[in-house]
XYZ file of C-alpha atoms in Angstrom:
556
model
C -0.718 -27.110 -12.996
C -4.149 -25.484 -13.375
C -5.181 -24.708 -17.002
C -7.997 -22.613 -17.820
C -12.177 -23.767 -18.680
C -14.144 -22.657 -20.980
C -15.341 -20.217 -18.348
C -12.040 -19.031 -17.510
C -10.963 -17.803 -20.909
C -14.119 -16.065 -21.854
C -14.729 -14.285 -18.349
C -10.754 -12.662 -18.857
C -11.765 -12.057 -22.369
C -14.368 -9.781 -20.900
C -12.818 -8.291 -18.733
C -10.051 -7.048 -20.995
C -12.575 -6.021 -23.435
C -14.412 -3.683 -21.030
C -11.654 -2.724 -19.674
C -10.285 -1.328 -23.047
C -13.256 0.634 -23.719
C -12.187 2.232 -20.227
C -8.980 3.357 -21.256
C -9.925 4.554 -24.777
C -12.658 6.605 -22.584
C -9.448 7.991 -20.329
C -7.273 8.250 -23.493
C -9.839 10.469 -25.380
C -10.943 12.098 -21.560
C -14.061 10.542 -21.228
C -12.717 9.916 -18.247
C -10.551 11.735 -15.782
C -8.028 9.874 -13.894
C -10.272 9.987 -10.703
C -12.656 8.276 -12.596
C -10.549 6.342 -14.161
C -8.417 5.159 -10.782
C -10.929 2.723 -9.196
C -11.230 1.163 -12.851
C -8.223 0.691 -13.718
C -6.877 -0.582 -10.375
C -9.476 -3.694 -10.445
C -6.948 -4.666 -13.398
C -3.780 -3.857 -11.775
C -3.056 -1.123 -13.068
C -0.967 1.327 -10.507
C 0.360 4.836 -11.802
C 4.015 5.198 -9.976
C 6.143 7.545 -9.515
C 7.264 8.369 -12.803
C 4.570 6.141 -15.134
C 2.144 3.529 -15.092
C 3.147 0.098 -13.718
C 1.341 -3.418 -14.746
C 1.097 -5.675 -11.624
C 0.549 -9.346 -13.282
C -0.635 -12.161 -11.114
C 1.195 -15.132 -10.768
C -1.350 -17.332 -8.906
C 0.408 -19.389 -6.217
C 3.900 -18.565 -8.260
C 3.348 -21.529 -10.785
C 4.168 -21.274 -14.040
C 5.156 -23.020 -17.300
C 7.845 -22.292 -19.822
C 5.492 -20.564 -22.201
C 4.062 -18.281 -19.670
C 7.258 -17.259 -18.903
C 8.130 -16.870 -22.329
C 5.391 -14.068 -22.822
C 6.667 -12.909 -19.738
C 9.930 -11.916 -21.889
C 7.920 -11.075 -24.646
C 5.694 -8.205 -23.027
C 8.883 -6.881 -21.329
C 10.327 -6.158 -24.552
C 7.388 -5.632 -26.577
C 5.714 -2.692 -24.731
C 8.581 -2.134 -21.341
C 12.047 -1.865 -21.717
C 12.734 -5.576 -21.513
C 12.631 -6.340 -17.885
C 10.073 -7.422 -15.556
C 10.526 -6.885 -11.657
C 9.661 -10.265 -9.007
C 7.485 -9.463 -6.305
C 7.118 -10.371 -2.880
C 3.729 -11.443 -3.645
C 4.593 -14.083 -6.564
C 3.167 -11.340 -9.327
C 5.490 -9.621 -11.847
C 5.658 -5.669 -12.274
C 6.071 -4.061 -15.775
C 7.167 -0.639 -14.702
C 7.268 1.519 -17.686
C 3.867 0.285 -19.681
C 2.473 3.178 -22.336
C -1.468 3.377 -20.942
C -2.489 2.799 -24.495
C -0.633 -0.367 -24.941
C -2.194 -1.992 -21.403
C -5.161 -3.512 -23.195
C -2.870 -5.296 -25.454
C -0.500 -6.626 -22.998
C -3.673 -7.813 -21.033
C -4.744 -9.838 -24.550
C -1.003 -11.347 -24.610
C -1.628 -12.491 -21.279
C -4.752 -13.749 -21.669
C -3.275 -16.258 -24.296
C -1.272 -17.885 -21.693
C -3.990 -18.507 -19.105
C -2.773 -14.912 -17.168
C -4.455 -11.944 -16.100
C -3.658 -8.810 -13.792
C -7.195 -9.253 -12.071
C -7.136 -8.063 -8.305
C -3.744 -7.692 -8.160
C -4.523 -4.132 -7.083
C -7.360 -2.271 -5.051
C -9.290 -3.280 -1.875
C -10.171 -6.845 -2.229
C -8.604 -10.635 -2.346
C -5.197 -10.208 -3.569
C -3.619 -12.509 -5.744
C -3.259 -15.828 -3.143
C 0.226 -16.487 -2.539
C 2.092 -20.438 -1.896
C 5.188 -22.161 -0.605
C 7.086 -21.518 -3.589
C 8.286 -25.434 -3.206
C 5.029 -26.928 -3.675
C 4.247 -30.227 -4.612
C 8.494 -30.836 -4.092
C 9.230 -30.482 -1.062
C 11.191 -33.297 1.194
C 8.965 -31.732 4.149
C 5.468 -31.480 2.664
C 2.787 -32.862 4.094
C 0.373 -32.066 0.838
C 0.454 -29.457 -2.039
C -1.093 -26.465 -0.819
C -1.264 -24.956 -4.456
C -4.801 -26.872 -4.777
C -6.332 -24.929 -1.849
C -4.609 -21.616 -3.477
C -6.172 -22.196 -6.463
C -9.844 -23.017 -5.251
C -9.168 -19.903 -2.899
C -8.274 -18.195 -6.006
C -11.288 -18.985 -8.268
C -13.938 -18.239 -5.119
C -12.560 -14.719 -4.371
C -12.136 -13.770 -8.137
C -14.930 -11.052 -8.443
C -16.644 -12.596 -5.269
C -19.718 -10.137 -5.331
C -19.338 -9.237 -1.375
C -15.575 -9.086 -1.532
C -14.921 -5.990 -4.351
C -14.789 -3.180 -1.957
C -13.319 -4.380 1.237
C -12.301 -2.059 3.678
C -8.761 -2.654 2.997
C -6.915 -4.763 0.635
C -6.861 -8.185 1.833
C -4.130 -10.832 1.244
C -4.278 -14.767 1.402
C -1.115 -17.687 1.968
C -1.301 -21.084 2.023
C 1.686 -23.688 3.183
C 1.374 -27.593 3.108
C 4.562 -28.160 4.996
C 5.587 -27.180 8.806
C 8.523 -25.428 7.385
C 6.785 -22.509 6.728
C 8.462 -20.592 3.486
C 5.045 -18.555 2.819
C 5.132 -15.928 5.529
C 1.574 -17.070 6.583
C 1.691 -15.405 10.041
C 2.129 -11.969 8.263
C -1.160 -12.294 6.214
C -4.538 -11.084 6.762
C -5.348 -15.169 6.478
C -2.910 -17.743 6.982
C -3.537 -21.115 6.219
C -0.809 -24.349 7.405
C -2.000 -27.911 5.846
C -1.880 -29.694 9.009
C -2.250 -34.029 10.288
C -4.423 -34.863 12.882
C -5.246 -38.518 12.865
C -4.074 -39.218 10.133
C -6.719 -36.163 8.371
C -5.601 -33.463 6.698
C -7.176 -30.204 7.560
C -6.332 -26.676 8.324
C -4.615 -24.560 10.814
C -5.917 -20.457 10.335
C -4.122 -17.562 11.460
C -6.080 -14.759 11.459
C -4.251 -10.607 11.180
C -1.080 -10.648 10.687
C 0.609 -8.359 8.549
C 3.187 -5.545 8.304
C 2.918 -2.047 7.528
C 2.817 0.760 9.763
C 1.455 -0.947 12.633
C 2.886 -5.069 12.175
C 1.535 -7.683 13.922
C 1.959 -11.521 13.867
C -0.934 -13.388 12.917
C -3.065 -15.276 15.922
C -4.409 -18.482 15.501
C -7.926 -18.634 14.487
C -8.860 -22.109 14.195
C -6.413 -25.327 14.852
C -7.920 -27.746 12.828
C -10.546 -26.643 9.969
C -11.177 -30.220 7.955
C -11.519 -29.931 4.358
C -14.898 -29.619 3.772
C -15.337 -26.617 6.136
C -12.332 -24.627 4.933
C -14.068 -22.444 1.868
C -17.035 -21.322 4.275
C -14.576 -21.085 7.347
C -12.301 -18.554 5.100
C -15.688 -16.888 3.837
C -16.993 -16.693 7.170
C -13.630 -14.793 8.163
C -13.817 -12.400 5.522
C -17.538 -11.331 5.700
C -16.702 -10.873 9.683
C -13.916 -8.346 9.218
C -16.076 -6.947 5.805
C -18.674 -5.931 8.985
C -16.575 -4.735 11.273
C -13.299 -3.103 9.430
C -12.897 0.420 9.936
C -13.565 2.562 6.849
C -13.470 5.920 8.876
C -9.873 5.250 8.804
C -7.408 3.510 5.807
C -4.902 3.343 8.026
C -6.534 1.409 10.783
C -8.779 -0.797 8.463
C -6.971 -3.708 8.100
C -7.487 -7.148 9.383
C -5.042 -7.073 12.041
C -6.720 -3.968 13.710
C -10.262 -5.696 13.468
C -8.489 -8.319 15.389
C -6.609 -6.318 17.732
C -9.495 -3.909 19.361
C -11.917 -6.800 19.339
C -9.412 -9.765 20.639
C -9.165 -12.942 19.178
C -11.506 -15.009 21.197
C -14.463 -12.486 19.988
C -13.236 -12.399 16.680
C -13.296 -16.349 16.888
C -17.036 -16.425 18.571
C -18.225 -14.023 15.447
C -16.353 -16.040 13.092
C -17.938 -19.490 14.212
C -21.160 -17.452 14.510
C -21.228 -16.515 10.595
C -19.279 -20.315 9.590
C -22.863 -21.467 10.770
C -24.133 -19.560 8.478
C -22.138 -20.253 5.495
C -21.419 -23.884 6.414
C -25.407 -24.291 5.603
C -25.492 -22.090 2.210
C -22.653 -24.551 0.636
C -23.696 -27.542 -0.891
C -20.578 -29.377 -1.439
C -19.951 -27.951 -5.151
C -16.771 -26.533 -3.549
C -15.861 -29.932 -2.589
C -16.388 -31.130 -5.939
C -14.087 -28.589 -7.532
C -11.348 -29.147 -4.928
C -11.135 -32.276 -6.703
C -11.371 -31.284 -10.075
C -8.967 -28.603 -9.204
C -6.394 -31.160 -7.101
C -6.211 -33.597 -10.129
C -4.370 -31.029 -12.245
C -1.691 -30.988 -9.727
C -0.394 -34.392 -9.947
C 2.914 -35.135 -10.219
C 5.205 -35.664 -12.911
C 6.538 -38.902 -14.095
C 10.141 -38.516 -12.217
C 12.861 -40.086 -14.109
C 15.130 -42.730 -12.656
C 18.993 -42.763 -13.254
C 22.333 -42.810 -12.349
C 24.160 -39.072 -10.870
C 27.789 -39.619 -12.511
C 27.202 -36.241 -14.278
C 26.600 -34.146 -10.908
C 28.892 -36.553 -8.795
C 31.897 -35.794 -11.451
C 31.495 -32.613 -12.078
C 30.646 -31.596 -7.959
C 33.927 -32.961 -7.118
C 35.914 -31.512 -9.693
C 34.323 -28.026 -10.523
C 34.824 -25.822 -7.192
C 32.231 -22.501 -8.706
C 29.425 -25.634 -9.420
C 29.525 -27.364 -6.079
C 29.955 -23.619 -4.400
C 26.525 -23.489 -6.422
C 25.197 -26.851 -5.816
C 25.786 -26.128 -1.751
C 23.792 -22.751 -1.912
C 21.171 -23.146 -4.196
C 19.623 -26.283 -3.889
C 17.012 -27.594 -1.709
C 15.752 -31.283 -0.863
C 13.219 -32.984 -3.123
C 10.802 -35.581 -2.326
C 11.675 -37.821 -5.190
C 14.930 -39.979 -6.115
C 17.451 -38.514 -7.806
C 15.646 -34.797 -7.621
C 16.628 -31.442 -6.327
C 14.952 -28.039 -6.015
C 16.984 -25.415 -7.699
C 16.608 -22.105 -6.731
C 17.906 -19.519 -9.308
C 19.178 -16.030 -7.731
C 17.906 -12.758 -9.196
C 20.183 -11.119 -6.797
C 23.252 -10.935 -8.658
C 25.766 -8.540 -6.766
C 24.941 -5.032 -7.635
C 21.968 -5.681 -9.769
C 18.260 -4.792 -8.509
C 16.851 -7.671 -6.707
C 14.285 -9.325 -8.294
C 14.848 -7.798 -11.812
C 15.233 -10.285 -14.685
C 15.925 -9.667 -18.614
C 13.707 -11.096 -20.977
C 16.631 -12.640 -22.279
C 17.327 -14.363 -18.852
C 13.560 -14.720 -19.003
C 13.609 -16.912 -21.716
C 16.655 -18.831 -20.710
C 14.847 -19.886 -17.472
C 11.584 -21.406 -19.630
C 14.120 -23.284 -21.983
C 15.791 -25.049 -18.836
C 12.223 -25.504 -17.431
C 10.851 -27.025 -20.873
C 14.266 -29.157 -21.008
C 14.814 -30.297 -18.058
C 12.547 -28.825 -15.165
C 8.652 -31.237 -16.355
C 8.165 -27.393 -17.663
C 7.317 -25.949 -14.423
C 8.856 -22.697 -12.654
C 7.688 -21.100 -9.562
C 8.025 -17.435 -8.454
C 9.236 -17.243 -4.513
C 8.222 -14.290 -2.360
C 12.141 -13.989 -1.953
C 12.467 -12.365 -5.309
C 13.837 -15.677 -6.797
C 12.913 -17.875 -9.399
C 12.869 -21.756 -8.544
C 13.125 -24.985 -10.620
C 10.894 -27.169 -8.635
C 11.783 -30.506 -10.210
C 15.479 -31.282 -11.406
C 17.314 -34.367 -11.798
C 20.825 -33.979 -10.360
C 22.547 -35.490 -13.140
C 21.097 -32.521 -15.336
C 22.596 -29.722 -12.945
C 26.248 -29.137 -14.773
C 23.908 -28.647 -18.261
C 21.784 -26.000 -16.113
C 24.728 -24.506 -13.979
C 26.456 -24.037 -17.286
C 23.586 -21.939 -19.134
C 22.378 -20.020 -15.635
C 26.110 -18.726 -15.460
C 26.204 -17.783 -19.272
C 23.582 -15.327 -18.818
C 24.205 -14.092 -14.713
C 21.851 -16.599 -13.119
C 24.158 -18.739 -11.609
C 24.916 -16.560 -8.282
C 25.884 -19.004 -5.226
C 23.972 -16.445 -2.524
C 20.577 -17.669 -1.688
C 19.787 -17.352 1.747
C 23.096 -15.463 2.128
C 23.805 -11.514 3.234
C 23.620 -10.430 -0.687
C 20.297 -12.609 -0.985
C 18.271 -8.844 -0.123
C 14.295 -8.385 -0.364
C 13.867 -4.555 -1.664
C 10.628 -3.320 -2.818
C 11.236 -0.290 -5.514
C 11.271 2.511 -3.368
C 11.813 6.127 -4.226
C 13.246 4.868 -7.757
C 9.278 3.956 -8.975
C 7.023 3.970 -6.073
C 4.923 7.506 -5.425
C 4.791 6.148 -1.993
C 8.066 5.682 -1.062
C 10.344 8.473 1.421
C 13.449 6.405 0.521
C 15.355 4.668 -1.983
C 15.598 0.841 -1.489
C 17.679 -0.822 -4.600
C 20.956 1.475 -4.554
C 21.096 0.219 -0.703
C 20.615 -3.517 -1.900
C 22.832 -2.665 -4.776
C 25.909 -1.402 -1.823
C 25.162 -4.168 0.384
C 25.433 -6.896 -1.915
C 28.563 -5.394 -3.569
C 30.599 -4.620 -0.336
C 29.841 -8.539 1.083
C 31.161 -9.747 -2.408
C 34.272 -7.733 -2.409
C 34.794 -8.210 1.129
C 34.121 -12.331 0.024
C 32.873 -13.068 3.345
C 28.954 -14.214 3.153
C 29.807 -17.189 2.807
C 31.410 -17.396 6.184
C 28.523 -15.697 7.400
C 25.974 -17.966 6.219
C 22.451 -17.741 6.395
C 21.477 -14.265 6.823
C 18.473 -12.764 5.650
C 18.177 -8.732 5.242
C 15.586 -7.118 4.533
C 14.682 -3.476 3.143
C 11.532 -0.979 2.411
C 11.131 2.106 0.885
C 8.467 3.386 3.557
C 6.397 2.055 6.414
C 4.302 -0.198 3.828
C 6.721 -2.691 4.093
C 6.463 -4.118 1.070
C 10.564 -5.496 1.386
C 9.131 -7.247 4.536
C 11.747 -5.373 6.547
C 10.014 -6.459 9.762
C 10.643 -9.825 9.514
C 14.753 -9.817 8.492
C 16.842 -10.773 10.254
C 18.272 -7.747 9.386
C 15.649 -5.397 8.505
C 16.282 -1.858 6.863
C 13.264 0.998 6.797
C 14.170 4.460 4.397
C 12.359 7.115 5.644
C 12.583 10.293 5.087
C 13.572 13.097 7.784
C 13.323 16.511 6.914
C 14.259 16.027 3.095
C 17.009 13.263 4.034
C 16.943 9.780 3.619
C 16.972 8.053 6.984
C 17.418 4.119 7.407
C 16.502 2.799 10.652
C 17.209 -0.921 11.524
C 15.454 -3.532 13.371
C 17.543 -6.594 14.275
C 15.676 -10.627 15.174
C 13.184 -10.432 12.559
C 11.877 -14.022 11.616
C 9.185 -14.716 8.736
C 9.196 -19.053 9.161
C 7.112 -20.908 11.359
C 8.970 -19.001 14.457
C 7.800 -15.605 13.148
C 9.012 -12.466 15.331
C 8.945 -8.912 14.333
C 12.799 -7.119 14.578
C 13.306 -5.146 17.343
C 14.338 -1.282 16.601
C 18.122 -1.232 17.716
C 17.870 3.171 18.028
C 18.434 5.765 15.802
C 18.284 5.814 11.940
C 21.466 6.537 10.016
C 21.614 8.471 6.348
C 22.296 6.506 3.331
C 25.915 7.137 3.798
C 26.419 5.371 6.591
C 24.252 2.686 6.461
C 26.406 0.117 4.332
C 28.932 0.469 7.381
C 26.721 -0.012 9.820
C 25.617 -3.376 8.224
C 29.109 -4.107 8.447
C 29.523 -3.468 12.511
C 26.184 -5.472 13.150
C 28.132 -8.397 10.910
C 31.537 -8.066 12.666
C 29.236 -8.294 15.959
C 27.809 -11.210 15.291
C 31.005 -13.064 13.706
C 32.845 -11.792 17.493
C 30.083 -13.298 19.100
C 29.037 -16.428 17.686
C 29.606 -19.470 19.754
C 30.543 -21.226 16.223
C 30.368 -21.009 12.388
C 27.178 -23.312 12.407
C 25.293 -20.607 14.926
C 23.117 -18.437 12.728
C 23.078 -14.421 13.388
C 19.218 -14.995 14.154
C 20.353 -18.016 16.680
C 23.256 -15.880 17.993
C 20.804 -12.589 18.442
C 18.222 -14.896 19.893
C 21.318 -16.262 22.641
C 23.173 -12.515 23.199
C 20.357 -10.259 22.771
C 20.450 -6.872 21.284
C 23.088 -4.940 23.617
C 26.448 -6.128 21.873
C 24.242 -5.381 18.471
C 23.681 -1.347 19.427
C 26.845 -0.980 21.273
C 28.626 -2.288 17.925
C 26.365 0.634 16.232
C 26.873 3.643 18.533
C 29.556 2.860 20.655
C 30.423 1.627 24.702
C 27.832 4.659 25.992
C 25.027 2.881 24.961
C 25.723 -0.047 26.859
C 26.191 2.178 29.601
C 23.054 3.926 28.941
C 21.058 0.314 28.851
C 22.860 -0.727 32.544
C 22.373 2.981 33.971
């Protein structure tokens, strides 16, 4: 993985140092907090709903044991000894002191991390298949291209005040697991000839107004792809609406213009920057790709895993669920669940925390990655290690056998931190996930993906769910509307809105009718809900909802 130059350490030295002279200015009022906002959020610093909250970037989702070790150690250090996952690969310190910020910053800063652009109207923190460089499927590690991506937009001198926050993924296999086609820029590693190069979507994204991304470019080779991306950026930087926050996104550039101008501008300005880059970037690609190689994978025998799979029914429940294909011999992917039932999705302890870097250190080439899923994943494993890692992941609630399954929920924060949100978001995960476990019946249902935000941002990615859940709030009630077909791979589709919301009451059962539906309908247990929704359509869906008159109202 990536470690930090010379350059590196002393520009997030600096950083922190200024920016602790900004909050001793807003401590002492100096400063008032309009003053203080625009500073503060350049280092990720958000105040929520009931406090500040510390968004720390997680480049790409890579990290080491001893990252994650200081991880645990903020968390219980200056929080209250949790950190919360994100759907963008960062982690989210929700109850930080203001005074203590600057000193979490320095403990970060001594692991190669920083909170840099993880907030405010620039490049985002640049998010990866969170099975990079591991994959059975990939055609090349995209966390390379992340990271150049990463170190050109850092405090890119045209890119500070965008009209909009702007967010970046990268996947190197056609599997997509990044959610590229809901990003401002999308970027697929892609063979042509026997090349590698580049496929670019261009505005997707979710929100109030989602759209799938549209592609800008089919094949970008490597040498063009930094001034390609740049060229895309300073195009929308031109044209995005600042009259309006809510219509100055990417995706809205792209919609009132249309793609093939958008692509005519874009190729316009690549000529441009094509001409102004003299093949440094090329050089650090390199420098940058080297750190990525791969470990040494050991070679020997399975007895271990093959012994204990066949005799230890909860382990090979787990081994089934939560393991992925590996490129190498002898290797798996394990994917650890932060979704036990009834706990908040995405939350880990610092104690868990710190279990998860031990297994990395001992047997995981000391790697971890963060997935967009809310999950933490073990990216290298040999199988004959998994009953020692089972064992410890179920000593300390990490060994749940649910991902990819109905308990397996997305949920931003909602109303329980966020100032933003008009509904709650965890409780609702929290109900789910507990009525599918008592009911013990996800894992007949298999792979099922829901879903759920706290308001129209969409930061739960409810439009892409299969099952997708949006709290809103309707005259001083929460209000849960649902949107069934969702898809955030390769195949992305935005749910369709099956009718009316329901109040948080009622919308546990109605999850349960929209299952029952789909286990009545299913042509057999290997048909997904998204492949049986995709076959039956909606009607059977919203008749299971609100009853026979609505398929009488759909055939009237």
């Amino acid at each position: 993985m990536y470690s930090y130059s010379d350059f590196d350490a002393a520009f997030v030295a600096e950083r922190n140092r200024q920016f602790r002279s900004q909050v001793e200015r807003r401590v002492d009022g100096s400063l008032t907090e309009d003053e203080f906002k625009p500073l503060r959020l350049m280092n990720g610093l958000y105040l929520q709903l009931h406090a500040y909250m510390l968004r720390v970037a997680i480049p790409y989702g890579t990290l080491n044991s001893g990252q994650m070790r200081q991880l645990a150690y903020i968390a219980e250090r200056w929080d209250k000894g949790y950190g919360h996952f994100t759907t963008r690969q960062n982690i989210q310190y929700n109850w930080p002191d203001l005074r203590d910020v600057p000193d979490m910053l320095d403990a970060l800063a001594e692991v190669q991390m920083h909170a840099i652009q993880t907030s405010g109207n620039t490049i985002r923190n640049v998010t990866a298949d969170h099975f990079a460089g591991a994959a059975a499927d990939e055609i090349a590690d995209p966390r390379p291209v992340a990271e150049l991506l990463r170190q050109w937009s850092t405090d890119h001198p045209e890119f500070q005040f965008l009209p909009r926050k702007f967010k970046i993924a990268v996947t190197g296999s056609p599997n997509d697991r990044a959610v590229t086609a809901a990003h401002d820029i999308g970027i697929r590693i892609v063979e042509k000839d026997g090349v590698i190069g580049y496929q670019v979507l261009v505005g997707g994204g979710l929100g109030r107004t989602p759209m799938i991304g549209k592609v800008l470019a089919d094949f970008v080779p490597q040498a063009d792809l930094l001034p390609f991306v740049e060229a895309t950026v300073s195009v929308w930087n031109l044209l995005g609406r600042r009259d309006n926050k809510y219509k100055a996104r990417i995706k809205i550039t792209v919609h009132e213009h249309g793609i093939d101008e958008i692509r005519r501008l874009v190729e316009d300005r690549f000529a441009e920057t094509k001409a102004a880059f003299n093949g440094a970037d090329l050089a650090l690609y390199d420098a940058i790709k080297a750190q990525f190689a791969a470990p040494s994978f050991t070679k020997r025998p399975v007895s271990a895993f093959e012994r204990t799979y066949n005799s230890d029914p909860v382990f090979r429940s787990w081994a089934d669920t939560n393991l992925a294909e590996h490129h190498a011999a002898g290797h798996v992917i394990v994917q650890i669940s932060l979704k036990a039932h009834g706990e908040t999705p995405g939350d880990a302890s610092a104690e868990q925390m710190r279990v998860m870097a031990d297994i990395a250190q001992d047997f995981g080439y000391d790697e971890l990655r963060i997935s967009h899923e809310q999950n933490v994943i073990l990216p290298h494993v040999h199988r004959d290690d998994l009953p020692e890692i089972h064992a410890r992941l179920k000593a300390h609630g990490l060994a749940t056998a649910n991902i990819g399954k109905i308990s397996d929920i997305i949920a931003c924060p909602g109303m329980d931190y966020c100032a933003l949100a008009t509904a709650r978001s965890i409780p609702i995960a929290q109900e789910i996930a507990t009525r599918f476990d008592d009911l013990k019946t996800e894992h007949d249902i298999g792979d099922l993906k829901i879903k759920i935000s706290g308001c129209i941002n969409a930061c739960g990615h409810h439009h892409v769910g299969h099952i997708g859940i949006l709290g809103l709030d309707r005259a001083g009630v929460e209000n849960y509307q649902i949107t069934l077909g969702g898809d955030h791979t390769e195949n992305a589709a935005l749910g369709q809105r099956t009718g009316p919301g329901f109040p948080a009451e009622e919308i546990v059962p109605a999850i349960e009718r929209i299952v029952d539906a789909y286990l009545t309908h299913r042509d057999a247990p290997e048909e997904t809900f998204l492949q049986a929704f995709r076959r039956i359509g909606m009607d059977p869906f919203k008749e299971a909802l609100y009853g026979p008159q609505e398929r009488k109202a759909n055939a009237a």
